[in-house]
Amino acid sequence: MAGIAGLLVAGCASGSASAEQPESANAAPTAKEFKSFEEVEVHQPAADLLPASVKGKTITFGVDATAAPTKFIGSDGQTFVGLDADVARALGQVLGVNVEFSKTTFDGLIPGIQAKRFDAAIADMGVTEPRLEVLDMVGYALGGEAIAASPGNPLDIGPDSMCGHKVGVAQGGLQAVERGPKRSAACVAAGEPAINFVTVPDQNAALLQLKSGRVEAVYADAPALSWAAKQSPDEFEKVADIPGSILSMGLVKDSELTPAFVEAMKHLTTLPAYQELTDRWGMDYAALEAETIDSYKSPPVPPQPKK
């Protein structure tokens, strides 16, 4: 996939599928993006922590497959691929369980977890106090935020110069519900006009708004904007990187699966497969050390990204 066409494959495939439709992670690999991690062996201390009802069976992850390179649909038009998919499949190998994915929207993830339509969610979720009130959250990679603009950044838009500009954000994302409003409030407090946020269904839609000139910048996750800029340099430029948070899987509060997930992720970070899966998506900086992994009780301070 190349350019915006690649981004659209992800958006259209996700949107055309019915919400929360299971997709087997063990389907025949029809695209080079699919990886099963069959070389990863079961880590018995983690597998032993699974409840009896799950051992050797299937764990279903809710996904929002809308943003390469972490969470999107592969070139076969149906397989969930990217960093998040690789983590989920590798985690399943460590735990000795099958993995399935259930497509939904980002703002449908927490309701889906609470309604037990899937066992966990993996979709670039940052750890916040409101989320910790209703979820267990287990880290799996280092994230970040960024700003994208038209090539050359003609309006000189950056983290501290979004005031008064039309900026695209994804519905339900941290930029829309928490960090963006704080930045806008800071503009007003400084006597500047508020940021004019344009909320759209996902990050792909925000990039399309930028391409068409309906917004002047996009404020979103760094991996998605880095990918877009790399694939379509004549259409997008990443103009700023903003330190982010630890991306975390979400589970229902006090889930029986949480201890097993923590132990499995700690073990996975020690394996070559983990560094491989971050490297293959151009996110070598995102690999975490085992001591960083936990079921967080408060938003963790992210480590400095690897150079």
Short mmCIF file of C-alpha atoms in Angstrom, two decimals:
data_model
loop_
_atom_site.label_atom_id
_atom_site.label_comp_id
_atom_site.label_asym_id
_atom_site.label_seq_id
_atom_site.Cartn_x
_atom_site.Cartn_y
_atom_site.Cartn_z
CA MET A 1 0.00 0.00 0.00
CA ALA A 2 1.25 3.48 -0.78
CA GLY A 3 0.21 7.01 -0.01
CA ILE A 4 -3.26 8.00 0.97
CA ALA A 5 -4.60 5.00 -0.92
CA GLY A 6 -3.04 2.80 1.74
CA LEU A 7 -4.65 4.84 4.46
CA LEU A 8 -8.01 4.63 2.73
CA VAL A 9 -7.81 0.84 2.56
CA ALA A 10 -7.69 0.81 6.33
CA GLY A 11 -10.52 3.28 6.75
CA CYS A 12 -12.85 1.82 4.16
CA ALA A 13 -12.31 -1.79 5.18
CA SER A 14 -13.04 -0.96 8.79
CA GLY A 15 -16.08 1.12 7.96
CA SER A 16 -17.64 -1.40 5.61
CA ALA A 17 -17.48 -4.27 8.10
CA SER A 18 -20.27 -4.60 10.62
CA ALA A 19 -19.35 -3.39 14.09
CA GLU A 20 -17.81 -5.96 16.40
CA GLN A 21 -17.53 -8.62 13.70
CA PRO A 22 -14.98 -11.27 14.76
CA GLU A 23 -11.99 -11.83 12.50
CA SER A 24 -9.79 -14.80 13.24
CA ALA A 25 -6.13 -14.05 13.82
CA ASN A 26 -5.38 -17.56 12.64
CA ALA A 27 -6.81 -17.06 9.15
CA ALA A 28 -4.62 -17.99 6.19
CA PRO A 29 -2.04 -15.22 5.69
CA THR A 30 -3.00 -13.57 2.38
CA ALA A 31 -0.90 -10.45 2.87
CA LYS A 32 2.76 -9.94 3.71
CA GLU A 33 1.69 -7.77 6.65
CA PHE A 34 0.31 -10.79 8.53
CA LYS A 35 2.57 -12.51 11.05
CA SER A 36 1.59 -15.37 13.37
CA PHE A 37 4.66 -15.46 15.67
CA GLU A 38 4.59 -19.26 15.72
CA GLU A 39 8.21 -19.23 16.89
CA VAL A 40 7.13 -17.73 20.24
CA GLU A 41 6.68 -20.46 22.84
CA VAL A 42 4.19 -20.62 25.71
CA HIS A 43 5.49 -19.00 28.90
CA GLN A 44 4.00 -21.29 31.50
CA PRO A 45 4.11 -18.85 34.47
CA ALA A 46 1.87 -16.51 32.45
CA ALA A 47 -0.38 -19.25 31.07
CA ASP A 48 -0.91 -20.62 34.59
CA LEU A 49 -2.41 -17.29 35.62
CA LEU A 50 -5.26 -17.58 33.12
CA PRO A 51 -8.68 -18.52 34.51
CA ALA A 52 -9.64 -22.12 33.73
CA SER A 53 -12.43 -20.94 31.41
CA VAL A 54 -9.88 -19.36 29.05
CA LYS A 55 -6.87 -21.72 29.14
CA GLY A 56 -6.16 -23.12 25.69
CA LYS A 57 -9.17 -21.36 24.19
CA THR A 58 -9.69 -17.97 22.52
CA ILE A 59 -9.21 -14.36 23.62
CA THR A 60 -11.01 -11.71 21.58
CA PHE A 61 -9.54 -8.22 21.22
CA GLY A 62 -11.68 -5.24 20.30
CA VAL A 63 -9.91 -3.16 17.63
CA ASP A 64 -10.33 0.16 15.88
CA ALA A 65 -8.56 -0.63 12.62
CA THR A 66 -8.16 2.87 11.24
CA ALA A 67 -4.56 4.08 11.50
CA ALA A 68 -1.41 2.61 9.97
CA PRO A 69 1.12 1.51 11.10
CA THR A 70 -0.37 0.42 14.44
CA LYS A 71 -3.93 -0.68 13.62
CA PHE A 72 -5.22 -1.14 10.11
CA ILE A 73 -6.51 -3.62 7.53
CA GLY A 74 -3.94 -5.37 5.36
CA SER A 75 -3.70 -5.38 1.59
CA ASP A 76 -6.03 -8.38 1.41
CA GLY A 77 -8.84 -6.10 2.62
CA GLN A 78 -9.74 -8.16 5.66
CA THR A 79 -6.81 -9.11 7.90
CA PHE A 80 -6.06 -6.94 10.95
CA VAL A 81 -2.38 -5.94 10.79
CA GLY A 82 0.06 -3.46 12.31
CA LEU A 83 1.89 -3.11 15.61
CA ASP A 84 -1.23 -3.76 17.72
CA ALA A 85 -2.11 -6.92 15.80
CA ASP A 86 1.45 -8.21 16.14
CA VAL A 87 1.41 -7.60 19.90
CA ALA A 88 -1.93 -9.37 20.29
CA ARG A 89 -0.86 -12.40 18.25
CA ALA A 90 2.49 -12.66 20.03
CA LEU A 91 0.75 -12.32 23.40
CA GLY A 92 -1.59 -15.15 22.42
CA GLN A 93 1.41 -17.36 21.67
CA VAL A 94 2.93 -16.57 25.07
CA LEU A 95 -0.35 -17.45 26.80
CA GLY A 96 -1.09 -20.52 24.68
CA VAL A 97 -4.45 -19.24 23.45
CA ASN A 98 -6.01 -18.42 20.10
CA VAL A 99 -6.63 -14.76 19.28
CA GLU A 100 -9.54 -13.18 17.43
CA PHE A 101 -10.27 -9.56 16.61
CA SER A 102 -13.60 -7.75 16.75
CA LYS A 103 -13.83 -4.53 14.75
CA THR A 104 -15.50 -1.51 16.31
CA THR A 105 -15.05 2.26 16.54
CA PHE A 106 -12.62 3.83 18.98
CA ASP A 107 -15.41 5.26 21.11
CA GLY A 108 -17.06 1.84 21.10
CA LEU A 109 -14.09 0.12 22.75
CA ILE A 110 -14.85 0.86 26.41
CA PRO A 111 -18.59 0.12 26.10
CA GLY A 112 -17.68 -3.11 24.30
CA ILE A 113 -15.31 -4.16 27.09
CA GLN A 114 -17.89 -3.33 29.76
CA ALA A 115 -20.59 -5.27 27.88
CA LYS A 116 -18.14 -8.19 27.52
CA ARG A 117 -18.49 -8.23 23.75
CA PHE A 118 -14.72 -8.81 23.73
CA ASP A 119 -12.18 -9.71 26.39
CA ALA A 120 -9.79 -6.80 25.88
CA ALA A 121 -9.10 -3.88 23.58
CA ILE A 122 -5.87 -3.03 21.80
CA ALA A 123 -6.06 0.24 19.91
CA ASP A 124 -3.35 2.71 20.96
CA MET A 125 -5.17 3.67 24.17
CA GLY A 126 -3.29 6.07 26.43
CA VAL A 127 -3.67 5.73 30.20
CA THR A 128 -5.86 8.41 31.80
CA GLU A 129 -7.52 8.74 35.20
CA PRO A 130 -11.06 8.48 33.75
CA ARG A 131 -10.15 5.28 31.86
CA LEU A 132 -8.54 3.78 34.97
CA GLU A 133 -11.81 4.27 36.83
CA VAL A 134 -13.51 1.73 34.55
CA LEU A 135 -10.66 -0.34 33.07
CA ASP A 136 -7.55 -2.32 33.89
CA MET A 137 -4.83 -1.04 31.55
CA VAL A 138 -1.69 -3.03 30.69
CA GLY A 139 1.12 -1.35 28.76
CA TYR A 140 2.57 -2.77 25.54
CA ALA A 141 4.43 0.04 23.70
CA LEU A 142 5.55 3.64 23.88
CA GLY A 143 3.32 6.05 22.00
CA GLY A 144 3.43 9.72 21.17
CA GLU A 145 1.51 12.55 19.56
CA ALA A 146 2.28 14.70 16.56
CA ILE A 147 0.97 17.47 14.36
CA ALA A 148 0.74 17.21 10.59
CA ALA A 149 0.26 20.05 8.15
CA SER A 150 0.56 20.66 4.43
CA PRO A 151 4.12 20.30 3.09
CA GLY A 152 6.26 23.21 4.13
CA ASN A 153 3.88 24.04 7.00
CA PRO A 154 2.87 27.36 5.39
CA LEU A 155 0.89 28.51 8.45
CA ASP A 156 3.72 27.60 10.86
CA ILE A 157 1.45 25.47 13.05
CA GLY A 158 3.03 23.68 16.01
CA PRO A 159 2.22 22.53 19.56
CA ASP A 160 2.14 26.11 20.85
CA SER A 161 0.76 27.76 17.74
CA MET A 162 -2.54 26.00 17.06
CA CYS A 163 -4.59 28.85 18.55
CA GLY A 164 -7.27 30.04 16.15
CA HIS A 165 -6.56 27.35 13.58
CA LYS A 166 -8.85 24.62 12.26
CA VAL A 167 -7.34 21.35 13.51
CA GLY A 168 -8.63 17.86 12.78
CA VAL A 169 -8.89 15.33 15.63
CA ALA A 170 -10.28 11.80 15.85
CA GLN A 171 -13.49 11.22 17.78
CA GLY A 172 -12.84 9.62 21.17
CA GLY A 173 -9.07 10.08 21.00
CA LEU A 174 -7.06 11.82 23.71
CA GLN A 175 -6.48 14.77 21.41
CA ALA A 176 -10.24 15.29 21.12
CA VAL A 177 -11.34 14.61 24.70
CA GLU A 178 -8.44 15.68 26.91
CA ARG A 179 -5.23 17.12 25.49
CA GLY A 180 -6.76 19.22 22.75
CA PRO A 181 -9.24 20.97 25.07
CA LYS A 182 -6.39 21.73 27.51
CA ARG A 183 -4.32 23.29 24.73
CA SER A 184 -7.32 25.32 23.59
CA ALA A 185 -7.97 26.53 27.14
CA ALA A 186 -4.35 27.63 27.36
CA CYS A 187 -4.83 29.67 24.18
CA VAL A 188 -7.83 31.46 25.68
CA ALA A 189 -6.00 32.03 28.98
CA ALA A 190 -3.19 33.70 27.03
CA GLY A 191 -5.63 35.99 25.24
CA GLU A 192 -5.48 34.04 21.98
CA PRO A 193 -8.46 32.57 20.09
CA ALA A 194 -9.47 29.03 20.93
CA ILE A 195 -8.40 26.17 18.69
CA ASN A 196 -11.18 25.35 16.21
CA PHE A 197 -11.22 21.56 16.50
CA VAL A 198 -12.92 19.60 13.74
CA THR A 199 -13.86 16.18 15.12
CA VAL A 200 -14.07 13.35 12.58
CA PRO A 201 -14.55 9.58 12.97
CA ASP A 202 -10.86 8.60 12.84
CA GLN A 203 -7.33 9.73 12.01
CA ASN A 204 -7.65 8.76 8.35
CA ALA A 205 -10.65 11.04 8.01
CA ALA A 206 -8.67 13.86 9.66
CA LEU A 207 -5.88 13.44 7.09
CA LEU A 208 -8.41 13.54 4.27
CA GLN A 209 -9.77 16.78 5.73
CA LEU A 210 -6.23 18.19 5.65
CA LYS A 211 -5.66 17.01 2.10
CA SER A 212 -8.88 18.69 0.94
CA GLY A 213 -8.12 21.93 2.79
CA ARG A 214 -11.04 21.66 5.21
CA VAL A 215 -8.62 21.79 8.15
CA GLU A 216 -5.22 23.44 8.46
CA ALA A 217 -3.55 20.76 10.56
CA VAL A 218 -4.13 17.35 12.16
CA TYR A 219 -3.39 16.61 15.83
CA ALA A 220 -3.19 12.85 16.29
CA ASP A 221 -1.00 9.88 17.22
CA ALA A 222 2.62 10.15 16.11
CA PRO A 223 2.86 6.70 14.45
CA ALA A 224 -0.13 7.42 12.19
CA LEU A 225 1.13 10.85 11.14
CA SER A 226 4.70 9.59 10.63
CA TRP A 227 3.35 6.81 8.42
CA ALA A 228 1.18 9.21 6.40
CA ALA A 229 4.05 11.64 5.88
CA LYS A 230 6.36 8.84 4.77
CA GLN A 231 3.82 7.36 2.37
CA SER A 232 2.55 10.67 0.96
CA PRO A 233 5.25 13.35 1.38
CA ASP A 234 3.65 15.55 -1.29
CA GLU A 235 0.43 15.71 0.75
CA PHE A 236 1.44 15.63 4.42
CA GLU A 237 4.32 16.76 6.58
CA LYS A 238 4.80 15.88 10.22
CA VAL A 239 5.71 19.23 11.70
CA ALA A 240 6.01 18.40 15.41
CA ASP A 241 6.53 15.44 17.74
CA ILE A 242 5.02 15.62 21.22
CA PRO A 243 6.08 13.21 24.00
CA GLY A 244 3.26 10.75 24.53
CA SER A 245 2.20 8.01 26.89
CA ILE A 246 2.45 4.26 27.27
CA LEU A 247 0.01 2.58 24.90
CA SER A 248 -2.05 0.10 26.87
CA MET A 249 -4.52 -2.73 26.40
CA GLY A 250 -7.84 -2.22 28.13
CA LEU A 251 -9.66 -4.91 30.11
CA VAL A 252 -12.75 -4.78 32.27
CA LYS A 253 -11.99 -3.44 35.76
CA ASP A 254 -10.46 -6.14 38.01
CA SER A 255 -10.46 -8.65 35.13
CA GLU A 256 -9.32 -12.20 35.87
CA LEU A 257 -7.17 -11.91 32.73
CA THR A 258 -5.13 -8.95 33.94
CA PRO A 259 -2.44 -10.81 35.96
CA ALA A 260 -1.82 -13.15 33.02
CA PHE A 261 -1.60 -10.23 30.59
CA VAL A 262 0.94 -8.44 32.79
CA GLU A 263 3.14 -11.52 33.17
CA ALA A 264 2.86 -12.36 29.47
CA MET A 265 3.76 -8.82 28.36
CA LYS A 266 6.73 -8.70 30.75
CA HIS A 267 8.00 -11.94 29.22
CA LEU A 268 7.28 -10.83 25.65
CA THR A 269 9.44 -7.72 26.05
CA THR A 270 12.46 -9.97 26.71
CA LEU A 271 12.06 -11.88 23.42
CA PRO A 272 13.61 -11.00 20.03
CA ALA A 273 10.10 -11.16 18.55
CA TYR A 274 9.08 -8.06 20.49
CA GLN A 275 11.86 -5.86 19.16
CA GLU A 276 11.19 -7.35 15.73
CA LEU A 277 7.53 -6.35 15.79
CA THR A 278 8.34 -2.75 16.74
CA ASP A 279 11.10 -2.53 14.13
CA ARG A 280 9.00 -3.91 11.29
CA TRP A 281 6.53 -1.04 11.63
CA GLY A 282 9.21 1.65 11.87
CA MET A 283 8.64 2.05 15.62
CA ASP A 284 11.89 0.80 17.14
CA TYR A 285 11.61 3.64 19.70
CA ALA A 286 8.35 2.12 20.99
CA ALA A 287 9.80 -1.03 22.61
CA LEU A 288 9.37 -1.05 26.40
CA GLU A 289 11.46 -2.73 29.08
CA ALA A 290 9.83 -5.39 31.28
CA GLU A 291 9.96 -3.20 34.39
CA THR A 292 7.77 -0.62 32.62
CA ILE A 293 4.91 -3.10 32.12
CA ASP A 294 2.15 -3.15 34.73
CA SER A 295 -1.57 -2.93 35.35
CA TYR A 296 -1.38 0.77 36.07
CA LYS A 297 -3.01 2.33 39.12
CA SER A 298 -2.33 5.87 37.86
CA PRO A 299 -1.12 7.26 34.53
CA PRO A 300 2.54 6.17 34.27
CA VAL A 301 5.40 8.48 33.40
CA PRO A 302 6.56 7.24 30.00
CA PRO A 303 10.25 6.43 29.60
CA GLN A 304 12.39 8.44 27.23
CA PRO A 305 12.13 7.01 23.72
CA LYS A 306 15.08 5.00 22.47
CA LYS A 307 17.30 6.81 19.99
#
